[in-house]
């Protein structure tokens, strides 16, 4: 279960290090048990002004300390998710907490790194550790997993998080992606993609056939796989040659021809024939493997 911060609860106005803008979406699988909110513990600095790891005084105050409480029947480590929503990206992140080992994840849950935090102090059975990691390339999202704490208990203090952010992206650069780029590229790339896929299939089936015995009844399977591989390669070369001829035509010769439709139909036809041959080859290899297994089981049955 993840808890999302209630946007109706304003950040404490006395916390001068907290972001003034509502530019974050923050989630956690633990809840805050003291009179604070998620945003209270986060401070930011521009990448152009960041001069190395921040000091404790820059990150921590009475207003930035939040006590995280594990929910009943939840055995997972405390995990925070922070997403920047204004076009900026997280280039570095520093954390002051009770956790001595932290894991960091980027966009879409991609694992980034594990950090062993530096011990700072201990008071009233509360430990203080600090760490900072770089995020390369910068990401709009970061997940922080507080893997290990000194004291095994269902509460953990998070004293402060400092995010180093890139400059905001201008609105004109955040416009929707032009999908016409894909449409223009696709007709040129189909033959390449098909050839690569075909050659991979040839390699796979050639490897399978190479491991079969080449004497007796298995000889036919090996020969058949070689023949099918040669046929597939021949068809691939034909596709490549046809595409090259089309590219060499002058615009006056093809202006009345719907090239994209023509190429699509040709590739569908080639793909259908390739798949039929591959299915035949799979069936043949499967039969030969079954025969081998039966031969191996005969001595066991006779005994």
mmCIF file of N, CA and C in Angstrom, residues 17-71:
data_model
loop_
_atom_site.group_PDB
_atom_site.id
_atom_site.type_symbol
_atom_site.label_atom_id
_atom_site.label_comp_id
_atom_site.label_asym_id
_atom_site.label_seq_id
_atom_site.Cartn_x
_atom_site.Cartn_y
_atom_site.Cartn_z
ATOM 1 N N UNK A 17 13.267 26.080 3.919
ATOM 2 C CA UNK A 17 13.960 25.245 2.937
ATOM 3 C C UNK A 17 13.013 24.417 2.102
ATOM 4 N N UNK A 18 11.738 24.353 2.453
ATOM 5 C CA UNK A 18 10.788 23.550 1.691
ATOM 6 C C UNK A 18 10.440 24.246 0.387
ATOM 7 N N UNK A 19 10.124 23.489 -0.679
ATOM 8 C CA UNK A 19 9.786 24.092 -1.958
ATOM 9 C C UNK A 19 8.547 24.970 -1.834
ATOM 10 N N UNK A 20 8.588 26.131 -2.477
ATOM 11 C CA UNK A 20 7.439 27.026 -2.438
ATOM 12 C C UNK A 20 6.371 26.601 -3.441
ATOM 13 N N UNK A 21 6.805 25.934 -4.514
ATOM 14 C CA UNK A 21 5.853 25.508 -5.528
ATOM 15 C C UNK A 21 5.413 24.066 -5.265
ATOM 16 N N UNK A 22 4.223 23.758 -5.737
ATOM 17 C CA UNK A 22 3.748 22.375 -5.650
ATOM 18 C C UNK A 22 4.206 21.643 -6.895
ATOM 19 N N UNK A 23 5.489 21.297 -6.943
ATOM 20 C CA UNK A 23 6.068 20.696 -8.149
ATOM 21 C C UNK A 23 6.361 19.218 -7.962
ATOM 22 N N UNK A 24 5.932 18.618 -6.853
ATOM 23 C CA UNK A 24 6.246 17.226 -6.578
ATOM 24 C C UNK A 24 4.989 16.387 -6.404
ATOM 25 N N UNK A 25 5.087 15.122 -6.842
ATOM 26 C CA UNK A 25 4.130 14.085 -6.470
ATOM 27 C C UNK A 25 4.910 13.105 -5.608
ATOM 28 N N UNK A 26 4.477 12.939 -4.357
ATOM 29 C CA UNK A 26 5.237 12.139 -3.395
ATOM 30 C C UNK A 26 4.372 11.000 -2.870
ATOM 31 N N UNK A 27 4.932 9.798 -2.841
ATOM 32 C CA UNK A 27 4.225 8.632 -2.309
ATOM 33 C C UNK A 27 5.143 7.895 -1.342
ATOM 34 N N UNK A 28 4.539 7.132 -0.439
ATOM 35 C CA UNK A 28 5.302 6.308 0.493
ATOM 36 C C UNK A 28 4.433 5.151 0.962
ATOM 37 N N UNK A 29 5.078 4.013 1.235
ATOM 38 C CA UNK A 29 4.339 2.868 1.772
ATOM 39 C C UNK A 29 4.211 2.945 3.290
ATOM 40 N N UNK A 30 4.943 3.874 3.939
ATOM 41 C CA UNK A 30 4.780 4.166 5.362
ATOM 42 C C UNK A 30 4.061 5.509 5.496
ATOM 43 N N UNK A 31 3.555 5.790 6.698
ATOM 44 C CA UNK A 31 2.854 7.047 6.926
ATOM 45 C C UNK A 31 3.648 7.924 7.896
ATOM 46 N N UNK A 32 3.352 9.213 7.883
ATOM 47 C CA UNK A 32 3.998 10.152 8.809
ATOM 48 C C UNK A 32 3.194 10.191 10.104
ATOM 49 N N UNK A 33 3.881 10.023 11.238
ATOM 50 C CA UNK A 33 3.183 9.940 12.527
ATOM 51 C C UNK A 33 3.283 11.227 13.344
ATOM 52 N N UNK A 34 4.128 12.168 12.920
ATOM 53 C CA UNK A 34 4.169 13.452 13.631
ATOM 54 C C UNK A 34 3.472 14.525 12.781
ATOM 55 N N UNK A 35 3.381 15.724 13.308
ATOM 56 C CA UNK A 35 2.602 16.784 12.670
ATOM 57 C C UNK A 35 3.408 17.451 11.549
ATOM 58 N N UNK A 36 3.686 16.666 10.517
ATOM 59 C CA UNK A 36 4.417 17.153 9.351
ATOM 60 C C UNK A 36 3.810 16.533 8.097
ATOM 61 N N UNK A 37 4.221 17.035 6.939
ATOM 62 C CA UNK A 37 3.793 16.422 5.679
ATOM 63 C C UNK A 37 5.033 16.107 4.846
ATOM 64 N N UNK A 38 4.838 15.377 3.787
ATOM 65 C CA UNK A 38 5.959 14.915 2.968
ATOM 66 C C UNK A 38 6.834 16.067 2.493
ATOM 67 N N UNK A 39 6.199 17.137 2.039
ATOM 68 C CA UNK A 39 6.957 18.230 1.437
ATOM 69 C C UNK A 39 7.846 18.968 2.438
ATOM 70 N N UNK A 40 7.522 18.845 3.716
ATOM 71 C CA UNK A 40 8.299 19.560 4.729
ATOM 72 C C UNK A 40 9.765 19.144 4.737
ATOM 73 N N UNK A 41 10.037 17.910 4.416
ATOM 74 C CA UNK A 41 11.404 17.401 4.546
ATOM 75 C C UNK A 41 12.247 17.615 3.296
ATOM 76 N N UNK A 42 11.627 18.107 2.201
ATOM 77 C CA UNK A 42 12.341 18.260 0.925
ATOM 78 C C UNK A 42 12.760 19.707 0.718
ATOM 79 N N UNK A 43 14.033 19.907 0.400
ATOM 80 C CA UNK A 43 14.539 21.197 -0.032
ATOM 81 C C UNK A 43 15.193 21.016 -1.395
ATOM 82 N N UNK A 44 15.318 22.098 -2.147
ATOM 83 C CA UNK A 44 15.856 21.995 -3.510
ATOM 84 C C UNK A 44 16.921 23.054 -3.729
ATOM 85 N N UNK A 45 17.773 22.796 -4.731
ATOM 86 C CA UNK A 45 18.773 23.767 -5.169
ATOM 87 C C UNK A 45 19.010 23.529 -6.652
ATOM 88 N N UNK A 46 19.267 24.610 -7.390
ATOM 89 C CA UNK A 46 19.530 24.488 -8.817
ATOM 90 C C UNK A 46 20.906 23.861 -9.045
ATOM 91 N N UNK A 47 21.019 23.095 -10.096
ATOM 92 C CA UNK A 47 22.276 22.415 -10.411
ATOM 93 C C UNK A 47 23.411 23.419 -10.592
ATOM 94 N N UNK A 48 23.098 24.578 -11.164
ATOM 95 C CA UNK A 48 24.126 25.589 -11.409
ATOM 96 C C UNK A 48 24.659 26.189 -10.111
ATOM 97 N N UNK A 49 23.907 26.045 -8.998
ATOM 98 C CA UNK A 49 24.322 26.625 -7.723
ATOM 99 C C UNK A 49 24.792 25.577 -6.715
ATOM 100 N N UNK A 50 24.692 24.301 -7.070
ATOM 101 C CA UNK A 50 25.086 23.238 -6.143
ATOM 102 C C UNK A 50 26.609 23.126 -6.103
ATOM 103 N N UNK A 51 27.171 23.175 -4.907
ATOM 104 C CA UNK A 51 28.627 23.167 -4.735
ATOM 105 C C UNK A 51 29.064 21.972 -3.884
ATOM 106 N N UNK A 52 28.734 20.781 -4.296
ATOM 107 C CA UNK A 52 29.109 19.598 -3.524
ATOM 108 C C UNK A 52 28.017 19.214 -2.545
ATOM 109 N N UNK A 53 28.337 18.236 -1.678
ATOM 110 C CA UNK A 53 27.345 17.744 -0.725
ATOM 111 C C UNK A 53 26.929 18.848 0.240
ATOM 112 N N UNK A 54 25.609 19.023 0.444
ATOM 113 C CA UNK A 54 25.150 20.058 1.373
ATOM 114 C C UNK A 54 25.493 19.687 2.818
ATOM 115 N N UNK A 55 25.554 20.696 3.676
ATOM 116 C CA UNK A 55 25.812 20.470 5.096
ATOM 117 C C UNK A 55 24.513 20.098 5.802
ATOM 118 N N UNK A 56 24.641 19.564 7.007
ATOM 119 C CA UNK A 56 23.458 19.226 7.796
ATOM 120 C C UNK A 56 22.607 20.468 8.068
ATOM 121 N N UNK A 57 23.274 21.610 8.296
ATOM 122 C CA UNK A 57 22.527 22.830 8.580
ATOM 123 C C UNK A 57 21.650 23.251 7.409
ATOM 124 N N UNK A 58 22.102 22.958 6.184
ATOM 125 C CA UNK A 58 21.323 23.319 4.990
ATOM 126 C C UNK A 58 20.113 22.408 4.811
ATOM 127 N N UNK A 59 20.210 21.180 5.303
ATOM 128 C CA UNK A 59 19.164 20.190 5.042
ATOM 129 C C UNK A 59 18.211 19.955 6.214
ATOM 130 N N UNK A 60 18.707 20.125 7.429
ATOM 131 C CA UNK A 60 17.951 19.656 8.590
ATOM 132 C C UNK A 60 17.587 20.822 9.509
ATOM 133 N N UNK A 61 16.328 20.809 9.936
ATOM 134 C CA UNK A 61 15.842 21.712 10.979
ATOM 135 C C UNK A 61 14.714 21.002 11.705
ATOM 136 N N UNK A 62 14.166 21.613 12.727
ATOM 137 C CA UNK A 62 13.047 20.997 13.439
ATOM 138 C C UNK A 62 11.853 20.782 12.520
ATOM 139 N N UNK A 63 11.716 21.650 11.516
ATOM 140 C CA UNK A 63 10.550 21.564 10.632
ATOM 141 C C UNK A 63 10.697 20.518 9.531
ATOM 142 N N UNK A 64 11.919 20.038 9.297
ATOM 143 C CA UNK A 64 12.117 19.060 8.220
ATOM 144 C C UNK A 64 12.074 17.620 8.711
ATOM 145 N N UNK A 65 12.048 17.400 10.009
ATOM 146 C CA UNK A 65 12.116 16.042 10.559
ATOM 147 C C UNK A 65 10.734 15.386 10.563
ATOM 148 N N UNK A 66 10.619 14.274 9.866
ATOM 149 C CA UNK A 66 9.359 13.534 9.847
ATOM 150 C C UNK A 66 9.608 12.126 10.378
ATOM 151 N N UNK A 67 8.669 11.637 11.170
ATOM 152 C CA UNK A 67 8.768 10.279 11.699
ATOM 153 C C UNK A 67 7.880 9.366 10.876
ATOM 154 N N UNK A 68 8.499 8.394 10.212
ATOM 155 C CA UNK A 68 7.770 7.458 9.375
ATOM 156 C C UNK A 68 7.352 6.242 10.210
ATOM 157 N N UNK A 69 6.096 5.831 10.020
ATOM 158 C CA UNK A 69 5.527 4.720 10.780
ATOM 159 C C UNK A 69 5.066 3.629 9.821
ATOM 160 N N UNK A 70 5.525 2.406 10.080
ATOM 161 C CA UNK A 70 5.132 1.277 9.246
ATOM 162 C C UNK A 70 3.687 0.901 9.541
ATOM 163 N N UNK A 71 2.950 0.605 8.492
ATOM 164 C CA UNK A 71 1.559 0.202 8.646
ATOM 165 C C UNK A 71 1.481 -1.231 9.172
#
